[in-house]
Amino acid sequence: MPGPQRIPTTAPAPAGAQAVLRALGVLDCFREYSAEGLSASDIARRMDLSVSTAHRLARTLLAAGFLDQDDSTARYQLGSVVAELGQLAFHQRGLHRAAPELEQLSLRTSATADLAIRSGRHALILVGRSVQPGTGPGLRRPLHSTALGKVLLAWARPDDEVSETILDDLPLEPLTDRTITDPDALRRELALVRADGYALNDGESAVGVRTLAVPVLDRAGRAHAALAVRSTPAVMTEDRIAWFRECARTCADALEVLLLPPHRRRIR
């Protein structure tokens, strides 16, 4: 699994901003889920800091409620403030309203249904049957080898810096012999995705798994989120792909109403 994203701490910044960036970097270390938590040494190693600096940052975040500390091991975990903010963000995005729609889609198609948003160079699954106890607060998936990721790239928002730069910078690691690892080939694939209105992952991230994804679009025609149904080629057969697409598209249209305020929905 890819390690946590690094928040840069060396870029020029206003006075006092370095401490803020370092504190955010400490929190970012916890993206890689660990039930045991992290020690000050773990944080120092991940951020390339001295242990004393990492300890001081962690103690500051502990005092503010952003971290908790186990008295017996002295290891840190994300604190109650982060949990509260996460729940607030989850509800502000309306994601709590998506679960019943996804469950109905799963029952109708006998497939796993998931909803994801863009998180840097990953698709972050926040709602759906893939999010189970023990998986952490969400599931991060590569953009280039998943149907969810292809949708989020194909209908990216302008501020997602996707166009001609991120495709060259993405780590296009081969997960199977079908994974697209050439940036130009990925560009051609995204053009087909936009033309077809959906993305397909046919064994590109895991052998024997077929996934179809569609965008939840906003008024500007950008992907607010991506919706996927995942099964096997034996269930999602070639002649049933159109049916799966229509089921997913109907659910995505419903989620557009549930997740977006009226002024951001498409005019119909």
PDB file of N, CA and C in Angstrom, residues 1-50:
ATOM      1  N   MET A   1       0.854  -1.196   0.000  1.00  0.00           N
ATOM      2  CA  MET A   1       0.000   0.000   0.000  1.00  0.00           C
ATOM      3  C   MET A   1       0.881   1.235   0.000  1.00  0.00           C
ATOM      4  N   PRO A   2       0.570   2.254  -0.831  1.00  0.00           N
ATOM      5  CA  PRO A   2       1.379   3.452  -0.844  1.00  0.00           C
ATOM      6  C   PRO A   2       1.389   4.112   0.512  1.00  0.00           C
ATOM      7  N   GLY A   3       2.513   4.743   0.852  1.00  0.00           N
ATOM      8  CA  GLY A   3       2.636   5.432   2.126  1.00  0.00           C
ATOM      9  C   GLY A   3       1.824   6.699   2.126  1.00  0.00           C
ATOM     10  N   PRO A   4       1.823   7.406   3.253  1.00  0.00           N
ATOM     11  CA  PRO A   4       1.032   8.631   3.359  1.00  0.00           C
ATOM     12  C   PRO A   4       1.556   9.708   2.452  1.00  0.00           C
ATOM     13  N   GLN A   5       0.670  10.579   1.986  1.00  0.00           N
ATOM     14  CA  GLN A   5       1.082  11.720   1.200  1.00  0.00           C
ATOM     15  C   GLN A   5       1.916  12.644   2.067  1.00  0.00           C
ATOM     16  N   ARG A   6       2.909  13.264   1.485  1.00  0.00           N
ATOM     17  CA  ARG A   6       3.748  14.167   2.232  1.00  0.00           C
ATOM     18  C   ARG A   6       3.292  15.602   2.018  1.00  0.00           C
ATOM     19  N   ILE A   7       3.079  16.321   3.095  1.00  0.00           N
ATOM     20  CA  ILE A   7       2.778  17.739   2.999  1.00  0.00           C
ATOM     21  C   ILE A   7       4.092  18.483   3.012  1.00  0.00           C
ATOM     22  N   PRO A   8       4.431  19.246   1.960  1.00  0.00           N
ATOM     23  CA  PRO A   8       5.740  19.885   1.895  1.00  0.00           C
ATOM     24  C   PRO A   8       5.945  20.855   3.039  1.00  0.00           C
ATOM     25  N   THR A   9       7.164  20.845   3.574  1.00  0.00           N
ATOM     26  CA  THR A   9       7.483  21.737   4.680  1.00  0.00           C
ATOM     27  C   THR A   9       8.636  22.663   4.342  1.00  0.00           C
ATOM     28  N   THR A  10       9.147  22.601   3.105  1.00  0.00           N
ATOM     29  CA  THR A  10      10.309  23.394   2.750  1.00  0.00           C
ATOM     30  C   THR A  10       9.989  24.509   1.774  1.00  0.00           C
ATOM     31  N   ALA A  11       8.773  24.550   1.248  1.00  0.00           N
ATOM     32  CA  ALA A  11       8.419  25.592   0.280  1.00  0.00           C
ATOM     33  C   ALA A  11       8.345  26.942   0.976  1.00  0.00           C
ATOM     34  N   PRO A  12       8.654  28.024   0.260  1.00  0.00           N
ATOM     35  CA  PRO A  12       8.555  29.352   0.863  1.00  0.00           C
ATOM     36  C   PRO A  12       7.158  29.587   1.408  1.00  0.00           C
ATOM     37  N   ALA A  13       7.060  30.170   2.586  1.00  0.00           N
ATOM     38  CA  ALA A  13       5.759  30.353   3.226  1.00  0.00           C
ATOM     39  C   ALA A  13       5.817  31.571   4.122  1.00  0.00           C
ATOM     40  N   PRO A  14       4.674  32.186   4.420  1.00  0.00           N
ATOM     41  CA  PRO A  14       4.651  33.328   5.328  1.00  0.00           C
ATOM     42  C   PRO A  14       5.221  32.961   6.687  1.00  0.00           C
ATOM     43  N   ALA A  15       5.639  33.956   7.435  1.00  0.00           N
ATOM     44  CA  ALA A  15       6.198  33.718   8.757  1.00  0.00           C
ATOM     45  C   ALA A  15       5.204  32.950   9.618  1.00  0.00           C
ATOM     46  N   GLY A  16       5.698  31.924  10.296  1.00  0.00           N
ATOM     47  CA  GLY A  16       4.841  31.109  11.153  1.00  0.00           C
ATOM     48  C   GLY A  16       4.178  29.962  10.437  1.00  0.00           C
ATOM     49  N   ALA A  17       4.194  29.976   9.109  1.00  0.00           N
ATOM     50  CA  ALA A  17       3.489  28.922   8.367  1.00  0.00           C
ATOM     51  C   ALA A  17       4.220  27.591   8.448  1.00  0.00           C
ATOM     52  N   GLN A  18       5.537  27.610   8.639  1.00  0.00           N
ATOM     53  CA  GLN A  18       6.272  26.349   8.688  1.00  0.00           C
ATOM     54  C   GLN A  18       5.794  25.479   9.846  1.00  0.00           C
ATOM     55  N   ALA A  19       5.512  26.109  10.994  1.00  0.00           N
ATOM     56  CA  ALA A  19       5.028  25.341  12.133  1.00  0.00           C
ATOM     57  C   ALA A  19       3.671  24.723  11.828  1.00  0.00           C
ATOM     58  N   VAL A  20       2.814  25.488  11.125  1.00  0.00           N
ATOM     59  CA  VAL A  20       1.502  24.961  10.756  1.00  0.00           C
ATOM     60  C   VAL A  20       1.656  23.790   9.796  1.00  0.00           C
ATOM     61  N   LEU A  21       2.516  23.942   8.795  1.00  0.00           N
ATOM     62  CA  LEU A  21       2.725  22.871   7.827  1.00  0.00           C
ATOM     63  C   LEU A  21       3.300  21.626   8.490  1.00  0.00           C
ATOM     64  N   ARG A  22       4.196  21.829   9.435  1.00  0.00           N
ATOM     65  CA  ARG A  22       4.751  20.677  10.144  1.00  0.00           C
ATOM     66  C   ARG A  22       3.695  19.978  10.982  1.00  0.00           C
ATOM     67  N   ALA A  23       2.833  20.760  11.635  1.00  0.00           N
ATOM     68  CA  ALA A  23       1.764  20.154  12.423  1.00  0.00           C
ATOM     69  C   ALA A  23       0.818  19.355  11.528  1.00  0.00           C
ATOM     70  N   LEU A  24       0.487  19.913  10.358  1.00  0.00           N
ATOM     71  CA  LEU A  24      -0.356  19.186   9.404  1.00  0.00           C
ATOM     72  C   LEU A  24       0.362  17.941   8.908  1.00  0.00           C
ATOM     73  N   GLY A  25       1.684  18.052   8.746  1.00  0.00           N
ATOM     74  CA  GLY A  25       2.466  16.894   8.327  1.00  0.00           C
ATOM     75  C   GLY A  25       2.405  15.768   9.343  1.00  0.00           C
ATOM     76  N   VAL A  26       2.401  16.117  10.626  1.00  0.00           N
ATOM     77  CA  VAL A  26       2.273  15.103  11.672  1.00  0.00           C
ATOM     78  C   VAL A  26       0.934  14.374  11.526  1.00  0.00           C
ATOM     79  N   LEU A  27      -0.145  15.134  11.362  1.00  0.00           N
ATOM     80  CA  LEU A  27      -1.451  14.502  11.186  1.00  0.00           C
ATOM     81  C   LEU A  27      -1.480  13.640   9.928  1.00  0.00           C
ATOM     82  N   ASP A  28      -0.805  14.106   8.895  1.00  0.00           N
ATOM     83  CA  ASP A  28      -0.788  13.375   7.628  1.00  0.00           C
ATOM     84  C   ASP A  28      -0.095  12.022   7.769  1.00  0.00           C
ATOM     85  N   CYS A  29       0.813  11.906   8.724  1.00  0.00           N
ATOM     86  CA  CYS A  29       1.488  10.628   8.952  1.00  0.00           C
ATOM     87  C   CYS A  29       0.506   9.515   9.296  1.00  0.00           C
ATOM     88  N   PHE A  30      -0.644   9.887   9.838  1.00  0.00           N
ATOM     89  CA  PHE A  30      -1.608   8.892  10.293  1.00  0.00           C
ATOM     90  C   PHE A  30      -2.530   8.418   9.180  1.00  0.00           C
ATOM     91  N   ARG A  31      -2.320   8.903   7.951  1.00  0.00           N
ATOM     92  CA  ARG A  31      -3.122   8.406   6.830  1.00  0.00           C
ATOM     93  C   ARG A  31      -2.924   6.907   6.659  1.00  0.00           C
ATOM     94  N   GLU A  32      -1.703   6.451   6.869  1.00  0.00           N
ATOM     95  CA  GLU A  32      -1.427   5.021   6.758  1.00  0.00           C
ATOM     96  C   GLU A  32      -1.905   4.367   8.050  1.00  0.00           C
ATOM     97  N   TYR A  33      -3.042   3.732   7.982  1.00  0.00           N
ATOM     98  CA  TYR A  33      -3.738   3.251   9.178  1.00  0.00           C
ATOM     99  C   TYR A  33      -2.874   2.282   9.980  1.00  0.00           C
ATOM    100  N   SER A  34      -2.798   2.527  11.276  1.00  0.00           N
ATOM    101  CA  SER A  34      -2.065   1.652  12.186  1.00  0.00           C
ATOM    102  C   SER A  34      -2.830   1.586  13.498  1.00  0.00           C
ATOM    103  N   ALA A  35      -3.298   0.394  13.858  1.00  0.00           N
ATOM    104  CA  ALA A  35      -4.059   0.232  15.093  1.00  0.00           C
ATOM    105  C   ALA A  35      -3.192   0.510  16.315  1.00  0.00           C
ATOM    106  N   GLU A  36      -1.878   0.341  16.173  1.00  0.00           N
ATOM    107  CA  GLU A  36      -0.979   0.550  17.302  1.00  0.00           C
ATOM    108  C   GLU A  36      -0.606   2.009  17.488  1.00  0.00           C
ATOM    109  N   GLY A  37      -0.890   2.850  16.520  1.00  0.00           N
ATOM    110  CA  GLY A  37      -0.491   4.244  16.607  1.00  0.00           C
ATOM    111  C   GLY A  37       0.956   4.443  16.213  1.00  0.00           C
ATOM    112  N   LEU A  38       1.458   5.646  16.390  1.00  0.00           N
ATOM    113  CA  LEU A  38       2.821   6.003  15.994  1.00  0.00           C
ATOM    114  C   LEU A  38       3.572   6.582  17.179  1.00  0.00           C
ATOM    115  N   SER A  39       4.840   6.255  17.273  1.00  0.00           N
ATOM    116  CA  SER A  39       5.699   6.855  18.287  1.00  0.00           C
ATOM    117  C   SER A  39       6.284   8.150  17.748  1.00  0.00           C
ATOM    118  N   ALA A  40       6.902   8.934  18.629  1.00  0.00           N
ATOM    119  CA  ALA A  40       7.583  10.152  18.181  1.00  0.00           C
ATOM    120  C   ALA A  40       8.685   9.805  17.184  1.00  0.00           C
ATOM    121  N   SER A  41       9.343   8.672  17.383  1.00  0.00           N
ATOM    122  CA  SER A  41      10.394   8.241  16.447  1.00  0.00           C
ATOM    123  C   SER A  41       9.807   7.907  15.076  1.00  0.00           C
ATOM    124  N   ASP A  42       8.632   7.270  15.071  1.00  0.00           N
ATOM    125  CA  ASP A  42       7.963   6.966  13.798  1.00  0.00           C
ATOM    126  C   ASP A  42       7.654   8.253  13.040  1.00  0.00           C
ATOM    127  N   ILE A  43       7.112   9.232  13.756  1.00  0.00           N
ATOM    128  CA  ILE A  43       6.762  10.509  13.135  1.00  0.00           C
ATOM    129  C   ILE A  43       8.006  11.205  12.619  1.00  0.00           C
ATOM    130  N   ALA A  44       9.072  11.206  13.425  1.00  0.00           N
ATOM    131  CA  ALA A  44      10.327  11.850  13.016  1.00  0.00           C
ATOM    132  C   ALA A  44      10.873  11.220  11.752  1.00  0.00           C
ATOM    133  N   ARG A  45      10.830   9.895  11.664  1.00  0.00           N
ATOM    134  CA  ARG A  45      11.358   9.200  10.497  1.00  0.00           C
ATOM    135  C   ARG A  45      10.529   9.503   9.256  1.00  0.00           C
ATOM    136  N   ARG A  46       9.221   9.532   9.397  1.00  0.00           N
ATOM    137  CA  ARG A  46       8.355   9.772   8.243  1.00  0.00           C
ATOM    138  C   ARG A  46       8.457  11.212   7.737  1.00  0.00           C
ATOM    139  N   MET A  47       8.755  12.142   8.629  1.00  0.00           N
ATOM    140  CA  MET A  47       8.821  13.552   8.250  1.00  0.00           C
ATOM    141  C   MET A  47      10.249  14.065   8.090  1.00  0.00           C
ATOM    142  N   ASP A  48      11.224  13.182   8.341  1.00  0.00           N
ATOM    143  CA  ASP A  48      12.628  13.582   8.259  1.00  0.00           C
ATOM    144  C   ASP A  48      12.933  14.741   9.212  1.00  0.00           C
ATOM    145  N   LEU A  49      12.499  14.569  10.464  1.00  0.00           N
ATOM    146  CA  LEU A  49      12.733  15.556  11.511  1.00  0.00           C
ATOM    147  C   LEU A  49      13.533  14.903  12.629  1.00  0.00           C
ATOM    148  N   SER A  50      14.049  15.716  13.527  1.00  0.00           N
ATOM    149  CA  SER A  50      14.664  15.162  14.729  1.00  0.00           C
ATOM    150  C   SER A  50      13.563  14.633  15.641  1.00  0.00           C
TER     151      SER A  50
END
